[in-house]
Coordinates of C-alpha atoms in Angstrom, one line a residue:
Chain S
M82 CA -23.7 -4.6 14.3
I83 CA -24.5 -2.1 17.0
G84 CA -26.5 1.1 16.5
S85 CA -23.9 3.7 15.8
P86 CA -23.9 6.3 18.5
Y87 CA -22.6 3.9 21.1
I88 CA -18.9 3.6 21.6
F89 CA -17.5 0.4 22.8
G90 CA -14.1 -0.3 24.4
R91 CA -11.6 -2.4 22.6
N92 CA -12.4 -5.6 24.5
S93 CA -16.0 -5.2 23.6
T94 CA -15.1 -4.9 19.9
S95 CA -13.3 -8.2 20.1
L96 CA -16.2 -9.8 22.0
V97 CA -18.8 -8.5 19.5
M98 CA -16.8 -9.9 16.6
L99 CA -16.5 -13.2 18.4
K100 CA -20.2 -13.4 19.0
V101 CA -20.9 -12.8 15.3
M102 CA -18.5 -15.5 14.4
L103 CA -20.2 -17.9 16.9
A104 CA -23.5 -17.1 15.2
L105 CA -22.0 -18.2 11.9
I106 CA -21.2 -21.7 13.2
P107 CA -24.5 -23.3 12.5
G108 CA -24.3 -22.2 8.8
I109 CA -20.7 -23.4 8.6
A110 CA -21.6 -26.7 10.1
A111 CA -24.4 -27.2 7.6
H112 CA -22.1 -26.2 4.8
A113 CA -19.6 -28.8 5.8
W114 CA -22.3 -31.4 6.2
F115 CA -23.8 -30.9 2.7
F116 CA -20.9 -29.6 0.6
G117 CA -18.0 -31.5 2.1
P118 CA -14.9 -30.5 4.2
G119 CA -13.6 -28.0 1.7
I120 CA -15.1 -25.1 3.8
W121 CA -12.7 -25.9 6.7
V122 CA -9.7 -25.4 4.3
S123 CA -11.0 -22.1 3.0
L124 CA -11.8 -20.8 6.4
L125 CA -8.4 -21.7 7.7
L126 CA -6.6 -20.2 4.6
C127 CA -8.6 -17.0 4.7
S128 CA -8.0 -16.5 8.4
A129 CA -4.3 -17.1 8.0
F130 CA -4.0 -14.6 5.1
A131 CA -6.2 -12.1 6.9
L132 CA -4.0 -12.1 10.0
G133 CA -0.9 -12.1 7.9
F134 CA -1.9 -9.1 5.8
E135 CA -3.2 -7.3 8.9
T136 CA 0.1 -7.8 10.7
L137 CA 2.1 -6.6 7.7
I138 CA 0.1 -3.4 7.3
L139 CA 0.1 -2.7 11.0
L140 CA 3.9 -3.0 11.0
L141 CA 4.1 -0.7 8.0
R142 CA 1.9 1.9 9.7
G143 CA 3.8 1.6 12.9
L144 CA 0.7 0.6 14.9
P145 CA 0.7 -1.8 17.9
L146 CA 0.0 -5.3 16.9
K147 CA -1.7 -6.9 19.9
P148 CA -4.8 -4.6 20.3
F149 CA -5.6 -4.6 16.6
L150 CA -5.0 -8.3 15.9
S151 CA -7.0 -9.3 19.0
D152 CA -10.1 -7.3 18.0
N153 CA -11.1 -10.3 15.8
S154 CA -12.3 -7.9 13.0
A155 CA -9.9 -9.3 10.5
L156 CA -10.9 -12.9 11.4
L157 CA -14.6 -12.0 10.9
T158 CA -13.9 -10.5 7.5
A159 CA -11.9 -13.6 6.6
W160 CA -14.8 -15.9 7.6
L161 CA -17.4 -13.8 5.7
L162 CA -15.3 -13.9 2.6
A163 CA -14.5 -17.6 3.0
L164 CA -18.3 -18.3 3.2
S165 CA -18.9 -16.2 0.1
L166 CA -16.2 -17.9 -2.0
P167 CA -16.4 -21.3 -3.7
T168 CA -14.5 -23.9 -1.5
L169 CA -11.8 -26.0 -3.2
A170 CA -10.5 -23.0 -5.2
P171 CA -6.7 -22.7 -5.6
W172 CA -5.1 -21.2 -2.5
W173 CA -3.9 -18.0 -4.2
L174 CA -7.6 -17.1 -4.9
Y175 CA -8.1 -16.8 -1.2
A176 CA -4.8 -14.8 -0.9
V177 CA -5.8 -12.3 -3.5
G178 CA -9.3 -11.9 -2.0
M179 CA -7.9 -11.3 1.5
L180 CA -5.4 -8.8 0.0
F181 CA -8.2 -6.7 -1.4
A182 CA -10.4 -7.1 1.7
I183 CA -7.8 -6.4 4.4
V184 CA -5.2 -4.2 2.6
V185 CA -7.2 -2.3 0.1
A186 CA -10.7 -2.0 1.5
K187 CA -9.8 -1.9 5.2
Q188 CA -6.3 -0.7 6.0
L189 CA -5.8 1.7 3.1
Y190 CA -8.9 3.5 4.1
G191 CA -7.6 3.9 7.7
G192 CA -8.2 0.6 9.4
I193 CA -11.1 -0.7 11.6
G194 CA -14.0 1.6 11.7
Q195 CA -12.8 3.8 8.8
N196 CA -13.7 1.7 5.8
L197 CA -16.3 3.1 3.4
F198 CA -16.9 -0.3 1.9
N199 CA -17.6 -3.7 3.4
P200 CA -14.1 -5.3 3.2
A201 CA -15.3 -8.9 2.6
M202 CA -17.5 -7.8 -0.3
V203 CA -14.6 -5.7 -1.9
G204 CA -12.5 -8.9 -1.8
Y205 CA -15.4 -10.8 -3.4
A206 CA -16.0 -8.2 -6.1
A207 CA -12.3 -8.0 -7.0
L208 CA -12.2 -11.8 -7.4
I209 CA -15.4 -12.3 -9.4
V210 CA -14.4 -9.5 -11.8
S211 CA -10.9 -10.9 -12.2
F212 CA -11.3 -14.7 -12.1
P213 CA -14.9 -15.6 -13.1
V214 CA -13.9 -19.1 -14.0
Y215 CA -12.7 -20.1 -10.6
M216 CA -15.5 -18.2 -8.9
T217 CA -18.2 -20.3 -10.6
Q218 CA -16.7 -23.8 -9.8
W219 CA -18.6 -24.6 -6.6
P220 CA -18.4 -28.0 -4.9
A221 CA -21.4 -30.1 -5.7
P222 CA -23.7 -31.2 -2.8
I223 CA -22.2 -34.4 -1.4
A224 CA -25.4 -36.4 -2.1
L225 CA -25.2 -35.4 -5.8
A226 CA -21.4 -35.6 -6.4
D227 CA -19.8 -38.5 -8.1
H228 CA -16.9 -38.4 -5.8
A229 CA -16.9 -37.2 -2.1
L230 CA -13.7 -35.6 -1.0
T231 CA -12.1 -36.1 2.3
I232 CA -10.4 -33.3 4.2
V233 CA -7.0 -34.5 2.9
D234 CA -8.3 -34.5 -0.7
A235 CA -9.6 -31.0 -0.1
F236 CA -6.1 -29.7 1.0
D237 CA -4.6 -31.5 -1.9
V238 CA -7.0 -29.8 -4.4
V239 CA -6.5 -26.4 -2.9
F240 CA -2.7 -26.5 -2.8
A241 CA -1.7 -28.8 -5.6
G242 CA -4.4 -28.2 -8.1
Q243 CA -6.8 -30.6 -9.5
G244 CA -4.6 -33.7 -10.0
A245 CA -5.9 -37.2 -10.1
I246 CA -9.5 -36.4 -9.5
S247 CA -11.3 -34.5 -12.3
P248 CA -13.0 -31.3 -11.1
D249 CA -16.2 -32.5 -12.8
A250 CA -16.5 -35.2 -10.2
Y251 CA -16.9 -32.8 -7.3
T252 CA -18.0 -29.5 -8.7
S253 CA -21.2 -28.3 -10.2
A254 CA -23.0 -25.1 -11.1
T255 CA -24.9 -23.4 -8.3
V256 CA -28.7 -23.2 -8.2
L257 CA -28.6 -19.6 -9.4
D258 CA -26.1 -20.3 -12.2
T259 CA -28.1 -23.3 -13.4
W260 CA -31.3 -21.2 -13.4
K261 CA -29.6 -18.4 -15.4
T262 CA -28.0 -20.6 -18.1
Q263 CA -31.0 -22.9 -18.5
V264 CA -33.5 -20.1 -18.8
R265 CA -31.3 -18.5 -21.4
L266 CA -31.2 -21.8 -23.3
G267 CA -35.0 -21.9 -23.3
T268 CA -35.4 -24.9 -21.0
P269 CA -38.9 -25.1 -19.6
V270 CA -39.1 -24.1 -15.9
E271 CA -40.5 -27.4 -14.8
T272 CA -37.5 -29.3 -16.2
I273 CA -35.1 -26.9 -14.6
L274 CA -36.8 -27.1 -11.2
A275 CA -37.0 -30.9 -11.3
Q276 CA -33.2 -31.2 -10.9
P277 CA -32.6 -32.5 -7.4
M278 CA -30.4 -29.6 -6.4
F279 CA -33.4 -27.2 -6.4
G280 CA -34.9 -29.0 -3.4
W281 CA -37.8 -27.3 -1.6
A282 CA -38.0 -24.2 -3.7
G283 CA -38.1 -26.4 -6.7
G284 CA -41.3 -28.0 -5.4
L285 CA -39.8 -31.2 -3.8
A286 CA -41.9 -30.8 -0.7
G287 CA -40.3 -32.2 2.4
R288 CA -36.9 -32.4 0.8
L289 CA -34.8 -29.4 1.4
G290 CA -31.8 -28.9 -0.8
G291 CA -28.3 -28.5 0.8
Q292 CA -28.1 -24.8 0.0
E293 CA -31.5 -24.2 1.6
I294 CA -30.5 -25.8 4.9
V295 CA -27.3 -23.7 4.9
A296 CA -29.4 -20.6 4.3
L297 CA -31.8 -21.5 7.1
M298 CA -28.9 -22.1 9.4
Y299 CA -27.6 -18.6 8.6
F300 CA -31.2 -17.4 9.4
V301 CA -31.0 -19.1 12.8
G302 CA -27.6 -17.6 13.5
G303 CA -29.0 -14.2 12.5
L304 CA -32.0 -14.6 14.9
A305 CA -29.5 -15.3 17.6
L306 CA -27.7 -12.0 16.9
L307 CA -31.1 -10.3 16.9
S308 CA -32.0 -11.8 20.3
I309 CA -28.8 -10.7 22.0
R310 CA -29.3 -7.3 20.4
L311 CA -26.1 -7.2 18.4
I312 CA -28.0 -6.2 15.4
T313 CA -31.4 -4.4 15.1
W314 CA -34.2 -5.9 13.0
H315 CA -34.2 -3.1 10.4
I316 CA -31.5 -4.2 8.0
P317 CA -32.2 -7.9 7.8
L318 CA -36.0 -7.5 7.5
A319 CA -35.8 -4.7 5.0
F320 CA -33.1 -6.6 3.0
L321 CA -35.2 -9.8 2.8
I322 CA -38.3 -7.8 1.9
G323 CA -36.4 -5.9 -0.8
V324 CA -35.3 -9.2 -2.4
A325 CA -38.6 -11.0 -2.0
A326 CA -40.8 -8.1 -3.2
T327 CA -38.6 -7.4 -6.3
A328 CA -38.2 -11.0 -7.2
G329 CA -42.0 -11.5 -6.5
V330 CA -43.0 -8.7 -9.0
L331 CA -40.6 -10.1 -11.6
H332 CA -41.9 -13.6 -11.1
L333 CA -45.5 -12.4 -11.5
I334 CA -44.7 -10.6 -14.7
D335 CA -42.9 -13.6 -16.3
P336 CA -42.6 -16.8 -14.3
T337 CA -40.7 -18.5 -17.2
Q338 CA -37.8 -16.0 -16.9
H339 CA -37.7 -15.2 -13.2
A340 CA -37.5 -17.6 -10.3
S341 CA -39.8 -17.5 -7.4
P342 CA -39.1 -15.3 -4.4
L343 CA -38.6 -18.4 -2.2
L344 CA -35.8 -19.6 -4.5
H345 CA -34.2 -16.2 -4.3
L346 CA -34.4 -16.0 -0.5
L347 CA -32.9 -19.5 0.0
S348 CA -30.1 -19.4 -2.5
G349 CA -26.8 -17.7 -3.0
G350 CA -25.7 -15.1 -0.5
V351 CA -29.1 -13.6 0.5
M352 CA -29.4 -15.0 4.1
L353 CA -25.7 -14.4 4.8
G354 CA -25.9 -11.0 3.3
A355 CA -29.1 -10.0 5.2
F356 CA -27.9 -10.9 8.7
F357 CA -24.1 -10.8 8.6
I358 CA -22.9 -8.6 5.6
A359 CA -25.3 -5.8 5.1
T360 CA -25.4 -5.3 8.9
D361 CA -21.7 -4.4 9.2
P362 CA -21.8 -1.4 11.6
V363 CA -19.1 0.5 9.8
S364 CA -20.2 0.5 6.2
A365 CA -24.0 0.3 6.7
A366 CA -26.4 3.2 7.4
S367 CA -26.8 4.0 11.1
T368 CA -30.1 5.8 11.6
P369 CA -33.2 3.7 11.9
R370 CA -34.9 5.1 8.8
G371 CA -31.6 5.1 7.0
K372 CA -31.1 1.4 7.7
L373 CA -34.5 0.6 6.2
I374 CA -33.8 2.6 3.0
Y375 CA -30.3 1.2 2.7
A376 CA -31.4 -2.4 3.1
V377 CA -34.5 -2.3 1.0
M378 CA -32.5 -0.7 -1.8
A379 CA -29.7 -3.3 -1.4
G380 CA -32.3 -6.1 -1.6
F381 CA -33.9 -4.6 -4.6
L382 CA -30.5 -4.4 -6.3
V383 CA -29.7 -8.0 -5.5
A384 CA -32.9 -9.2 -7.3
I385 CA -32.3 -6.8 -10.2
I386 CA -28.7 -7.9 -10.7
R387 CA -29.7 -11.6 -10.4
A388 CA -32.4 -11.1 -13.0
F389 CA -30.7 -8.9 -15.5
G390 CA -27.0 -8.8 -14.7
S391 CA -24.3 -11.0 -16.2
Y392 CA -23.2 -12.4 -12.8
P393 CA -25.5 -15.1 -11.2
D394 CA -25.5 -13.5 -7.7
G395 CA -25.5 -9.8 -6.8
V396 CA -25.2 -9.5 -3.1
A397 CA -21.6 -8.2 -3.2
F398 CA -22.3 -5.5 -5.8
A399 CA -25.6 -4.5 -4.2
V400 CA -24.0 -4.0 -0.8
L401 CA -21.0 -2.1 -2.2
L402 CA -23.3 0.2 -4.3
M403 CA -25.4 0.9 -1.2
N404 CA -22.3 1.5 0.9
M405 CA -21.5 4.3 -1.4
C406 CA -24.9 5.9 -0.7
V407 CA -24.6 5.6 3.1
P408 CA -23.2 9.1 3.9
F409 CA -26.0 10.6 1.8
I410 CA -28.7 8.4 3.4
D411 CA -27.5 9.1 6.9
H412 CA -27.4 12.8 6.2
F413 CA -31.0 13.0 5.2
T414 CA -32.4 10.6 7.9
Q415 CA -31.1 12.1 11.1
P416 CA -33.7 11.4 13.8
R417 CA -35.4 14.2 15.7
V418 CA -33.3 15.3 18.5
F419 CA -35.1 14.9 21.9
G420 CA -36.8 18.2 22.9
H421 CA -36.9 19.5 19.3
T422 CA -39.9 19.4 17.0
R423 CA -39.4 18.1 13.5
T424 CA -39.7 21.5 11.9
A425 CA -37.2 23.0 14.3
A426 CA -34.7 20.3 13.4
K427 CA -35.2 21.2 9.7
D428 CA -34.8 24.9 10.4
A429 CA -31.6 24.2 12.3
K430 CA -30.2 22.6 9.1
Chain J
M114 CA -5.5 24.2 -9.9
S115 CA -3.3 26.3 -7.7
N116 CA -0.6 23.6 -7.9
S117 CA 0.2 24.5 -11.5
D118 CA 0.5 28.1 -10.6
A119 CA 3.0 27.2 -8.0
A120 CA 5.4 26.1 -10.7
L121 CA 5.7 29.7 -11.8
T122 CA 7.7 30.8 -8.8
P123 CA 11.3 30.1 -9.6
G124 CA 13.6 28.7 -7.0
Q125 CA 11.0 27.4 -4.7
V126 CA 12.7 24.0 -4.6
E127 CA 16.1 22.6 -5.0
T128 CA 18.0 25.1 -2.8
T129 CA 21.4 24.0 -4.3
P130 CA 23.7 27.0 -5.0
A131 CA 22.8 28.7 -8.2
G132 CA 25.0 28.7 -11.3
K133 CA 26.6 25.3 -10.7
G134 CA 27.5 23.5 -13.9
L135 CA 26.2 24.4 -17.3
M136 CA 22.5 25.0 -16.4
S137 CA 21.2 28.0 -14.7
Q138 CA 19.2 27.6 -11.5
E139 CA 16.0 28.4 -13.5
T140 CA 16.6 25.7 -16.1
R141 CA 17.3 23.2 -13.4
D142 CA 14.1 24.1 -11.5
I143 CA 12.1 23.7 -14.7
I144 CA 13.5 20.2 -15.3
V145 CA 13.1 19.1 -11.7
N146 CA 9.5 20.5 -11.5
G147 CA 8.4 18.8 -14.6
L148 CA 9.8 15.4 -13.9
W149 CA 9.3 15.2 -10.1
T150 CA 8.2 18.1 -7.9
Q151 CA 5.2 19.2 -10.0
N152 CA 4.8 15.9 -11.9
P153 CA 1.5 16.2 -13.8
G154 CA 0.5 12.6 -13.3
I155 CA 1.1 12.0 -9.6
V156 CA 1.4 15.6 -8.1
Q157 CA -0.8 18.0 -10.0
L158 CA -3.2 15.1 -11.1
L159 CA -3.8 16.8 -14.4
G160 CA -4.5 15.0 -17.6
L161 CA -5.8 11.9 -15.8
C162 CA -8.4 10.9 -18.4
P163 CA -5.9 9.5 -20.9
L164 CA -3.6 8.5 -18.1
L165 CA -6.2 6.1 -16.6
A166 CA -7.8 5.0 -19.9
I167 CA -4.8 4.1 -22.0
S168 CA -2.3 2.9 -19.4
N169 CA -3.3 -0.8 -19.7
N170 CA 0.0 -1.7 -21.3
V171 CA 3.4 -0.2 -21.8
V172 CA 3.2 0.3 -25.5
N173 CA -0.1 2.2 -25.4
A174 CA 1.1 4.3 -22.5
L175 CA 4.4 5.2 -24.1
S176 CA 3.0 6.1 -27.4
L177 CA 0.2 8.3 -26.0
G178 CA 2.7 9.9 -23.6
L179 CA 5.1 10.7 -26.4
A180 CA 2.4 12.1 -28.6
T181 CA 1.2 14.3 -25.7
T182 CA 4.7 15.5 -25.0
L183 CA 5.2 16.4 -28.6
V184 CA 2.0 18.4 -28.7
M185 CA 2.8 20.1 -25.4
A186 CA 6.3 21.1 -26.5
V187 CA 5.2 22.6 -29.8
A188 CA 2.1 24.2 -28.4
S189 CA 4.0 25.9 -25.5
G190 CA 6.7 27.0 -27.9
S191 CA 4.3 28.5 -30.4
V192 CA 2.2 30.2 -27.7
A193 CA 5.3 31.7 -26.1
L194 CA 6.3 33.1 -29.5
V195 CA 3.0 34.8 -30.1
R196 CA 2.0 35.6 -26.5
N197 CA 2.4 39.3 -26.9
F198 CA 0.1 39.5 -29.9
I199 CA -2.9 37.6 -28.4
P200 CA -5.4 39.9 -26.7
H201 CA -5.7 38.8 -23.0
E202 CA -9.5 38.4 -23.2
I203 CA -9.5 35.8 -25.9
R204 CA -6.3 34.0 -25.1
I205 CA -8.0 30.7 -24.1
P206 CA -9.8 30.2 -27.4
A207 CA -6.6 31.1 -29.3
F208 CA -4.6 28.6 -27.2
V209 CA -7.1 25.9 -27.8
L210 CA -7.1 26.6 -31.6
I211 CA -3.3 26.3 -31.7
I212 CA -3.4 23.1 -29.6
A213 CA -6.1 21.6 -31.8
A214 CA -4.2 22.3 -35.0
L215 CA -1.1 20.6 -33.6
V216 CA -3.1 17.6 -32.4
T217 CA -4.6 17.2 -35.8
I218 CA -1.1 17.2 -37.3
V219 CA 0.0 14.5 -34.9
E220 CA -3.1 12.5 -35.5
L221 CA -2.8 12.6 -39.3
A222 CA 0.9 11.7 -39.0
M223 CA 0.2 8.7 -36.8
H224 CA -2.6 7.6 -39.1
A225 CA -0.1 7.7 -42.0
W226 CA 2.9 6.0 -40.4
V227 CA 1.7 3.8 -37.6
P228 CA -1.9 3.0 -38.6
A229 CA -2.2 0.0 -36.2
L230 CA -1.2 2.1 -33.2
Y231 CA -3.5 4.8 -34.4
I232 CA -6.5 2.4 -34.3
V233 CA -5.5 1.1 -30.8
L234 CA -5.2 4.6 -29.3
G235 CA -8.5 5.6 -31.0
V236 CA -10.3 8.5 -29.6
F237 CA -7.6 9.3 -27.0
L238 CA -5.4 10.9 -29.7
P239 CA -7.8 13.7 -30.7
L240 CA -8.6 14.0 -27.0
I241 CA -5.1 15.3 -26.3
T242 CA -6.7 18.7 -27.4
T243 CA -8.8 18.7 -24.3
N244 CA -6.2 17.2 -22.0
C245 CA -6.0 19.8 -19.3
I246 CA -2.2 19.5 -18.7
V247 CA -1.6 20.9 -22.2
L248 CA -3.7 24.0 -21.7
A249 CA -2.4 24.3 -18.1
R250 CA 1.2 24.6 -19.2
V251 CA 0.3 26.9 -22.0
E252 CA -1.8 29.2 -19.7
A253 CA 0.3 29.0 -16.6
F254 CA 3.8 29.0 -18.1
A255 CA 4.1 29.6 -21.8
S256 CA 1.9 32.7 -21.9
K257 CA 4.2 34.5 -19.5
R258 CA 7.7 33.2 -20.1
S259 CA 10.4 33.0 -22.8
T260 CA 10.1 30.6 -25.7
A261 CA 13.1 28.4 -24.8
H262 CA 12.0 28.0 -21.2
S263 CA 8.4 27.3 -22.4
I264 CA 9.5 24.5 -24.7
L265 CA 11.8 23.0 -22.0
D266 CA 9.0 23.3 -19.4
A267 CA 6.4 21.6 -21.7
S268 CA 8.8 18.8 -22.7
M269 CA 9.7 18.1 -19.1
M270 CA 6.1 18.1 -17.9
G271 CA 5.3 15.8 -20.9
L272 CA 8.1 13.5 -20.1
G273 CA 7.1 13.4 -16.4
L274 CA 3.6 12.4 -17.5
T275 CA 4.9 9.9 -19.9
A276 CA 7.1 8.3 -17.2
V277 CA 4.0 7.9 -14.9
L278 CA 2.0 6.5 -17.8
V279 CA 4.8 4.0 -18.6
V280 CA 5.2 2.9 -14.9
L281 CA 1.5 2.5 -14.5
G282 CA 1.2 0.8 -17.9
G283 CA 4.0 -1.6 -16.9
M284 CA 2.4 -2.4 -13.5
R285 CA -1.0 -3.0 -15.1
E286 CA 0.4 -5.1 -18.0
A287 CA 2.7 -7.2 -15.8
I288 CA 0.0 -8.0 -13.2
G289 CA -3.0 -8.1 -15.6
K290 CA -1.5 -10.1 -18.4
G291 CA 1.9 -11.3 -17.2
T292 CA 3.8 -9.7 -20.1
L293 CA 5.7 -6.5 -20.9
F294 CA 5.8 -4.6 -24.2
S295 CA 3.0 -6.6 -25.8
G296 CA 2.0 -5.0 -29.0
I297 CA 5.3 -3.3 -29.5
D298 CA 5.2 -4.3 -33.2
L299 CA 2.3 -1.8 -33.6
M300 CA 4.8 0.9 -32.7
L301 CA 8.1 -0.3 -34.3
G302 CA 6.8 -2.5 -37.1
P303 CA 7.0 -6.3 -37.6
V304 CA 10.7 -6.4 -36.7
A305 CA 9.7 -6.0 -33.1
K306 CA 7.3 -8.9 -33.1
D307 CA 9.5 -11.0 -30.8
W308 CA 10.4 -8.3 -28.3
V309 CA 7.5 -9.0 -26.1
I310 CA 8.7 -10.1 -22.7
P311 CA 6.7 -12.9 -21.0
L312 CA 7.1 -12.6 -17.3
A313 CA 5.5 -15.9 -16.3
H314 CA 4.5 -19.0 -18.2
D315 CA 0.9 -20.3 -17.9
Y316 CA -0.3 -17.1 -16.2
S317 CA -4.1 -17.0 -16.1
G318 CA -4.2 -13.2 -16.0
F319 CA -5.6 -10.8 -13.4
L320 CA -8.4 -9.0 -15.2
L321 CA -9.0 -6.3 -12.6
A322 CA -5.6 -4.7 -13.3
V323 CA -6.4 -4.3 -16.9
L324 CA -9.9 -2.9 -16.3
P325 CA -10.4 0.8 -15.3
P326 CA -10.5 0.1 -11.5
G327 CA -6.9 -1.3 -11.8
A328 CA -5.9 2.1 -13.2
F329 CA -7.3 4.0 -10.2
I330 CA -5.8 1.6 -7.6
G331 CA -2.5 1.6 -9.4
L332 CA -2.4 5.4 -9.6
G333 CA -3.4 5.7 -5.9
L334 CA -0.5 3.4 -5.0
L335 CA 2.0 5.5 -7.1
I336 CA 0.8 8.7 -5.5
A337 CA 1.1 7.1 -2.0
L338 CA 4.6 5.9 -2.9
R339 CA 5.7 9.4 -4.1
N340 CA 4.3 11.0 -1.0
R341 CA 6.1 8.5 1.1
M342 CA 9.4 9.3 -0.7
Q343 CA 8.7 13.0 -0.2
M344 CA 8.2 12.5 3.5
R345 CA 11.5 10.5 3.8
D346 CA 13.2 13.4 2.1
G347 CA 12.2 15.6 5.0
G348 CA 9.3 17.3 3.2
R349 CA 11.3 19.5 0.8
G350 CA 9.5 20.7 -2.3
G351 CA 5.9 20.0 -3.2

């Protein structure tokens, strides 16, 4: 989350990762408040699997454990993946996700700083392609659930499966899922938006939905990262504009098929993606103009995948697709070198 | 591919004393090259299109591998027989014609005797014609060497490819579906209906392994494993 030409020492890497994790805390707290304690279980599990896999691969590669384990990068990946996955999923789902994130996407490509793709999003993509059923069972907002789970219940569900309590009592479709299925069934937009889960974006003025407050808390955390200059404004702003503009155009064309930009900005993984995922310093573009192109395109893809794709959310695929374009984008957006004119720089190429 | 040319130089690997046992050094080299040192699947990386597409279970992998091996052996044998009569300038079209004729025979034969398998393998049967490993062996080996050696070389290369296909197919089927040999009745008839081995009960499946990305990841792991074994051996060969 630093502009790329600067090199930081190992301690600084660990500090940077730690600060990003701290910036996630408001979002996590809001998540726990509105969707129950399941998030603690998935954060704990993902962190444990991340450190486990990281240790295993470092041993296989014959690398020292302490400097690499204490750089906090595996933990940050674990947190980002945990926040993207449904809580209360079976424990092995988190294990498989972390296997793909840490082993395949990060270590097989050469470890920290070498990965072409965002590790957390590779884990997410592998899971949503392989286990779509588990990936769409999200916990219902506590206020709307028939049965609120305690933290003990949450551990029970994750490790022992859904025993005594029926999953229908505490899970529900997400906002984006509901929108997609209902619109395809031909339900009028007013009826869909009148469901309490849609909150503010659904027109219930003064009553924010749980997922909206979580999104706003990620926004607050992201602003904190901006203010301490861990990230620059380019990627978050361009990403949000990309989503909002594309969703806005689609909404203007056909409001009965496409949700409003506000709903898109405040649902799914957009806020988390804009400030914490798309800004990954390794897999994102690194020149200022490159960052703008990269993030606008990623935002555009999110809205397009949401509108026309078969998966309800598209942040992971959008970010991965744009990760692929990063070397190309960076190559063509090199800034003018100080002392050279723009044409001279071109001639030099 | 310079790798396939490398297989031409006899005696570049396996420095065991010549003339031991029944096989000559050259024969031994051809066998070791095809199965391991120059394995088409994980060393030369030739013929990957069917390798990646059809290796989603053991039965598909094995049947396409054997069909390819058959075509390779007969194609290399026939090209080696007529190699002195084909003008150098038009050798590639002539080779392709021979290969295409053989593939058509195999395809019709499979259509006649194992129609269910024929439907499953679909377009990948006729595509053996364009599989670069077939042409590579014909061009790099059979057009310059004796008939017997050419047949042996093509069979070993084919079996090497089949082995990789079966291992990859087994990995993908076991992880993706939790079974082994599903669909074996397509190959051996209804007798084999119960020969499918379920590895785990109540396995929900891991779709990624069966989908194309699973093939790429699996092949990458196999190549890594082979390189690792090569390094352990002290870097001989390859």
